[in-house]
């Protein structure tokens, strides 16, 4: 896993960065989702209304690069949307690095062709990304906006599902039970219609209303319907429609970009596919409007129905009826009669599907994810617009009209929209991925047996991108053939520059210990791990093979100027392509480096791995058993006299240590190491 940020600056990118703010002028801010729903997870809630902008992050392009066991590499713009799928390497990815100028990518893989895994280095040409950097940035930004809006719509719809209550189904289940238990041949619709017209209910209906539904239960049901429907209506208007309109805007802009074929066709943008995505969003907006009409109609009908039924049940129980409740206009009676006619028809087919004869409540069917089709779709009979469209041969299949799915649920249309958008936006990832070409493939070495148990994510080999000089560095060691050396391989990120293999073997001189003779032939120090602290320094963990355990580990800062000081006179290495590098060890030029004050002994710790951050001026050393950690502040300013404090912790495997090395004013700044408060901790494996 590797995260990179583009550092290049040019006038086109600057104008795009400035123009990004226009979206906020043309589009209203998305309203935050209500915070009292589990679905929002507080991402888009009122308390964190700016989170949607934080998700989008900085306008400057940054990318997350992922490599897996299959050798497939994926690049995610802004860490959110995939813009490239690369299949040019073989083996499990152990490390990767995309250059900040986007011209090339370095990859380390482990390929198990036989009993011993083989470590291989690849350099890939990603120049399409660098050549079209302004276009890639603008396209990726649009993809990220679209991806964020799809998430917003998904959460808004989930909030609507939470707002819909199961209590609304009580009417359906109780009416179904009434059908199964009643002895009369009269239909349920006729039973309620007689109650409406004559004011008298059959004994069976009266038993249903007074013993199962009850006056209190009816009142609660009416309140639930009104509360639930008004909440869903507000979510549709404020959030679902706003998000869909913003999505439509960004897709329309993306279509305009795709029509500029000279700029965006090489990246895989397809105007026709985007047109299909725009059409799918239009269908989603139509379905949301249909839901609003169903909610509006349902609220009016339910309100009239519950008010009439409440008064009828009060009369059955001989309770006092308030005068204001007793008044029913002809319009109210018509509402109730229409409601009974439309919703109280027995449906045997529905019973076979859902185990109930009625579907009185019509909003829930739009929100249920398990149903693709509506149980009771709205009737379009007599609709003049529908009749006009069906009679017109020119408009029936017109691309200017959004398709309408009257028998499908809102969830179905949403899933269809997401699928079409995803398919539309996935093409650039394939096109950009196929443009990547393998420029170098170097077999490094066969992994030693001692390496097989070490954690792959924190051990060598290690890749680094020098942003200032546009160079890729590869650090590795070959424990079987050269245990006392580590190797640095340097390549320009621009693959068009034909250069020889810039490879050096680094060996440490023996003067670190004053008892060591200068004329000793082999080095007593072996490199365990190395990382780039910044563009000028390497942080190295070494082992002194002649020192006793507990004092044999050393943390050092190695300036690159010591390695490449005589660059113009160094011997050139000619690599044989058919051999592994470990088989050519003796031919690799060796540079011996001597460290004076830029190191310190790591006492009482079997240090094995190091991780550094030059910006934060921090180095973290990890023991070989992965249970002990020491954190060092690498650049410490002297306060005068040095202080040293040691303490013992009560917990197992935890020691506290605070030290400050007394440095003279003439010492080099990186020489100053200081451990922080707790430098060694017991970690869970």
Coordinates of C-alpha atoms in Angstrom, one line a residue, residues 214-522:
X214 CA -58.9 -1.0 19.8
X215 CA -59.4 2.8 20.0
X216 CA -56.0 3.4 21.6
X217 CA -54.3 1.2 19.0
X218 CA -56.0 3.1 16.1
X219 CA -54.9 6.4 17.6
X220 CA -51.3 5.2 17.9
X221 CA -51.4 3.8 14.3
X222 CA -52.7 7.1 13.0
X223 CA -49.9 9.1 14.7
X224 CA -47.3 6.6 13.4
X225 CA -48.5 7.0 9.8
X226 CA -48.5 10.8 10.0
X227 CA -45.1 11.0 11.7
X228 CA -43.5 8.4 9.4
X229 CA -44.9 9.7 6.2
X230 CA -44.0 13.3 6.9
X231 CA -40.4 12.3 7.8
X232 CA -40.0 10.3 4.7
X233 CA -41.4 13.1 2.6
X234 CA -38.9 15.5 4.1
X235 CA -36.0 13.1 3.4
X236 CA -37.1 12.7 -0.2
X237 CA -37.5 16.5 -0.9
X238 CA -34.4 17.8 1.1
X239 CA -31.9 15.0 0.6
X240 CA -32.8 12.4 -2.0
X241 CA -33.8 15.0 -4.7
X242 CA -30.9 17.4 -3.8
X243 CA -28.4 14.6 -4.0
X244 CA -29.8 13.3 -7.3
X245 CA -29.8 16.8 -8.9
X246 CA -26.2 17.3 -7.8
X247 CA -25.3 13.9 -9.3
X248 CA -27.0 14.9 -12.5
X249 CA -25.0 18.1 -12.6
X250 CA -21.6 16.3 -12.2
X251 CA -22.5 13.6 -14.8
X252 CA -23.5 16.3 -17.3
X253 CA -20.2 18.0 -16.8
X254 CA -18.4 14.6 -17.2
X255 CA -20.3 14.1 -20.4
X256 CA -19.1 17.5 -21.6
X257 CA -15.5 16.4 -20.8
X258 CA -16.0 13.1 -22.7
X259 CA -17.1 15.0 -25.8
X260 CA -13.7 16.7 -25.8
X261 CA -12.3 13.6 -27.4
X262 CA -8.8 14.9 -28.0
X263 CA -8.3 15.3 -24.3
X264 CA -10.3 12.6 -22.7
X265 CA -10.8 9.8 -25.2
X266 CA -7.3 8.4 -24.5
X267 CA -8.3 8.1 -20.8
X268 CA -11.4 6.0 -21.7
X269 CA -14.2 8.5 -21.1
X270 CA -17.2 7.4 -23.2
X271 CA -19.9 10.0 -23.8
X272 CA -22.5 7.4 -24.8
X273 CA -22.0 5.5 -21.5
X274 CA -22.2 8.7 -19.5
X275 CA -25.4 9.5 -21.3
X276 CA -26.8 6.2 -20.1
X277 CA -25.8 7.1 -16.6
X278 CA -27.6 10.5 -16.9
X279 CA -30.7 8.7 -18.1
X280 CA -30.5 6.3 -15.1
X281 CA -30.3 9.2 -12.7
X282 CA -33.3 10.8 -14.4
X283 CA -35.3 7.6 -13.9
X284 CA -34.3 7.6 -10.2
X285 CA -35.6 11.2 -9.9
X286 CA -38.9 10.2 -11.6
X287 CA -39.3 7.3 -9.1
X288 CA -38.6 9.6 -6.2
X289 CA -41.3 12.0 -7.5
X290 CA -43.7 9.1 -7.8
X291 CA -43.0 8.2 -4.1
X292 CA -43.8 11.8 -3.1
X293 CA -47.2 11.5 -4.9
X294 CA -47.9 8.2 -3.1
X295 CA -47.0 9.8 0.3
X296 CA -49.1 12.9 -0.4
X297 CA -52.1 10.8 -1.4
X298 CA -51.6 8.3 1.4
X299 CA -51.4 11.1 4.1
X300 CA -54.7 12.6 2.9
X301 CA -56.5 9.3 2.6
X302 CA -55.2 7.8 5.9
X303 CA -56.0 11.0 7.8
X304 CA -59.6 10.9 6.6
X305 CA -59.9 7.2 7.0
X306 CA -58.6 7.1 10.6
X307 CA -60.7 10.1 11.6
X308 CA -63.8 8.4 10.4
X309 CA -63.0 5.0 11.9
X310 CA -62.0 6.6 15.2
X311 CA -65.4 8.3 15.5
X312 CA -67.2 5.0 14.4
X313 CA -65.3 3.1 17.1
X314 CA -66.2 5.7 19.8
X315 CA -69.8 5.2 18.9
X316 CA -69.5 1.5 19.1
X317 CA -68.1 1.8 22.6
X318 CA -70.8 4.4 23.4
X319 CA -68.1 7.0 24.3
X320 CA -68.6 10.7 24.0
X321 CA -67.7 12.1 20.5
X322 CA -66.4 15.6 20.4
X323 CA -68.5 17.9 18.1
X324 CA -65.4 18.8 16.0
X325 CA -64.8 15.1 15.3
X326 CA -68.4 14.4 14.4
X327 CA -68.4 16.7 11.4
X328 CA -67.7 15.0 8.1
X329 CA -68.0 16.8 4.8
X330 CA -68.9 15.2 1.5
X331 CA -65.3 15.5 0.5
X332 CA -64.2 13.5 3.5
X333 CA -66.7 10.8 2.8
X334 CA -65.5 10.6 -0.9
X335 CA -61.9 10.3 0.4
X336 CA -62.8 7.4 2.7
X337 CA -64.9 5.7 0.0
X338 CA -62.1 6.0 -2.6
X339 CA -59.6 4.7 0.0
X340 CA -61.8 1.6 0.8
X341 CA -62.3 1.0 -2.9
X342 CA -58.6 1.1 -3.8
X343 CA -57.0 -0.4 -0.7
X344 CA -59.4 -3.0 0.7
X345 CA -59.7 -5.3 -2.2
X346 CA -58.8 -8.9 -1.3
X347 CA -55.9 -10.2 -3.5
X348 CA -55.3 -14.0 -3.4
X349 CA -52.2 -13.6 -5.5
X350 CA -50.7 -11.3 -2.9
X351 CA -51.5 -13.9 -0.2
X352 CA -49.5 -16.5 -2.1
X353 CA -46.5 -14.1 -2.3
X354 CA -46.6 -12.3 1.0
X355 CA -49.0 -14.2 3.2
X356 CA -51.5 -11.4 3.4
X357 CA -54.6 -10.4 1.4
X358 CA -54.2 -6.6 1.6
X359 CA -51.6 -3.9 0.9
X360 CA -53.2 -1.0 2.6
X361 CA -49.9 0.8 3.3
X362 CA -48.3 1.7 -0.1
X363 CA -45.1 3.5 0.9
X364 CA -43.2 0.6 2.4
X365 CA -43.1 -1.3 -0.9
X366 CA -40.9 1.4 -2.4
X367 CA -38.4 1.2 0.4
X368 CA -37.9 -2.6 0.9
X369 CA -34.7 -3.8 -0.7
X370 CA -35.8 -7.4 -1.0
X371 CA -38.6 -6.5 -3.5
X372 CA -37.8 -5.4 -7.0
X373 CA -41.4 -5.0 -8.1
X374 CA -44.2 -3.1 -6.4
X375 CA -47.1 -5.1 -4.9
X376 CA -49.5 -2.3 -5.7
X377 CA -48.1 -0.1 -8.5
X378 CA -49.8 3.2 -9.1
X379 CA -52.4 3.3 -11.8
X380 CA -51.6 5.2 -14.9
X381 CA -55.0 4.7 -16.5
X382 CA -56.5 7.9 -17.7
X383 CA -53.2 9.8 -17.5
X384 CA -53.2 12.1 -20.5
X385 CA -49.3 12.3 -20.6
X386 CA -49.0 8.6 -20.7
X387 CA -51.6 8.3 -23.4
X388 CA -49.9 11.0 -25.4
X389 CA -46.5 9.3 -25.2
X390 CA -47.9 5.8 -26.2
X391 CA -49.7 7.3 -29.2
X392 CA -46.6 9.2 -30.4
X393 CA -44.2 7.1 -32.4
X394 CA -41.5 9.8 -32.3
X395 CA -41.6 10.4 -28.5
X396 CA -42.1 6.8 -27.4
X397 CA -38.3 6.0 -27.7
X398 CA -36.9 9.5 -27.6
X399 CA -33.6 9.8 -25.8
X400 CA -34.8 13.2 -24.4
X401 CA -37.2 11.4 -22.1
X402 CA -36.2 9.5 -19.1
X403 CA -37.5 5.9 -19.0
X404 CA -40.1 5.3 -16.3
X405 CA -40.6 2.0 -14.4
X406 CA -44.1 2.1 -12.9
X407 CA -43.9 -1.4 -11.5
X408 CA -40.5 -1.2 -9.9
X409 CA -39.5 -0.1 -6.4
X410 CA -37.2 2.8 -5.5
X411 CA -34.5 0.4 -4.4
X412 CA -34.5 -1.4 -7.7
X413 CA -34.2 1.9 -9.7
X414 CA -31.4 3.0 -7.3
X415 CA -29.4 -0.3 -7.7
X416 CA -29.9 0.0 -11.5
X417 CA -28.6 3.5 -11.4
X418 CA -25.6 2.6 -9.3
X419 CA -24.8 -0.4 -11.7
X420 CA -24.9 1.8 -14.8
X421 CA -22.8 4.6 -13.2
X422 CA -20.2 2.1 -11.9
X423 CA -20.0 0.5 -15.3
X424 CA -19.7 3.9 -17.0
X425 CA -16.9 5.0 -14.6
X426 CA -15.0 1.7 -14.6
X427 CA -13.9 1.9 -18.3
X428 CA -11.1 4.5 -17.6
X429 CA -9.5 2.1 -15.1
X430 CA -9.3 -0.6 -17.7
X431 CA -8.0 1.8 -20.4
X432 CA -5.4 3.4 -18.2
X433 CA -4.4 0.0 -16.8
X434 CA -3.8 -1.4 -20.2
X435 CA -1.6 1.6 -21.2
X436 CA 0.9 0.7 -18.5
X437 CA 3.9 -1.1 -19.9
X438 CA 6.7 -3.1 -18.2
X439 CA 10.1 -1.4 -18.8
X440 CA 12.3 -3.4 -16.5
X441 CA 12.2 -6.7 -14.8
X442 CA 15.2 -7.6 -12.6
X443 CA 15.4 -10.8 -10.7
X444 CA 17.1 -9.8 -7.4
X445 CA 17.6 -12.9 -5.3
X446 CA 16.1 -16.0 -3.8
X447 CA 14.6 -15.3 -0.3
X448 CA 16.8 -16.8 2.5
X449 CA 15.3 -19.3 4.9
X450 CA 15.8 -16.8 7.7
X451 CA 13.5 -14.3 5.8
X452 CA 10.6 -16.7 5.4
X453 CA 9.3 -16.1 8.9
X454 CA 9.8 -12.3 8.9
X455 CA 6.8 -10.0 8.4
X456 CA 6.7 -9.0 4.7
X457 CA 5.2 -5.5 5.3
X458 CA 8.0 -4.1 7.4
X459 CA 11.1 -6.0 6.1
X460 CA 13.4 -5.2 3.2
X461 CA 13.3 -4.7 0.2
X462 CA 12.1 -1.1 0.5
X463 CA 11.2 1.4 -2.2
X464 CA 11.5 5.2 -2.0
X465 CA 10.6 8.1 -4.4
X466 CA 12.8 11.2 -4.3
X467 CA 10.4 13.9 -5.3
X468 CA 13.0 16.6 -5.7
X469 CA 15.2 14.7 -8.2
X470 CA 12.5 12.4 -9.6
X471 CA 14.4 9.2 -8.7
X472 CA 13.3 5.7 -7.5
X473 CA 15.5 4.1 -4.9
X474 CA 15.4 0.4 -4.1
X475 CA 17.1 -0.9 -0.9
X476 CA 17.6 -4.6 -0.4
X477 CA 20.0 -7.1 1.1
X478 CA 21.0 -10.6 0.1
X479 CA 21.6 -12.4 3.3
X480 CA 22.8 -15.7 1.7
X481 CA 25.5 -14.2 -0.6
X482 CA 26.4 -10.9 1.2
X483 CA 25.3 -10.8 4.8
X484 CA 27.5 -7.8 5.7
X485 CA 26.2 -5.5 2.8
X486 CA 23.1 -3.9 1.7
X487 CA 22.4 -2.6 -1.8
X488 CA 20.9 0.6 -3.3
X489 CA 19.5 0.6 -6.8
X490 CA 18.7 4.0 -8.2
X491 CA 16.6 4.7 -11.3
X492 CA 15.1 7.9 -12.8
X493 CA 11.3 8.0 -12.8
X494 CA 11.3 9.0 -16.4
X495 CA 11.5 5.7 -18.2
X496 CA 12.3 7.4 -21.5
X497 CA 15.8 8.2 -20.2
X498 CA 18.1 5.3 -21.2
X499 CA 20.5 4.8 -18.3
X500 CA 22.7 1.9 -17.1
X501 CA 21.8 0.1 -13.9
X502 CA 22.9 2.4 -11.0
X503 CA 23.6 -0.2 -8.4
X504 CA 25.9 0.0 -5.3
X505 CA 26.7 -2.3 -2.5
X506 CA 27.2 -0.5 0.9
X507 CA 29.5 -1.9 3.5
X508 CA 30.2 -0.3 6.9
X509 CA 33.8 0.4 8.0
X510 CA 35.1 -1.1 11.3
X511 CA 36.1 2.0 13.1
X512 CA 32.9 2.2 15.1
X513 CA 34.7 0.2 17.8
X514 CA 38.0 1.6 18.9
X515 CA 39.3 -1.9 19.6
X516 CA 38.9 -2.9 15.9
X517 CA 42.0 -2.9 13.8
X518 CA 41.8 -0.7 10.7
X519 CA 43.3 -3.5 8.5
X520 CA 40.6 -6.1 9.3
X521 CA 39.5 -7.6 6.1
X522 CA 35.8 -8.2 6.5

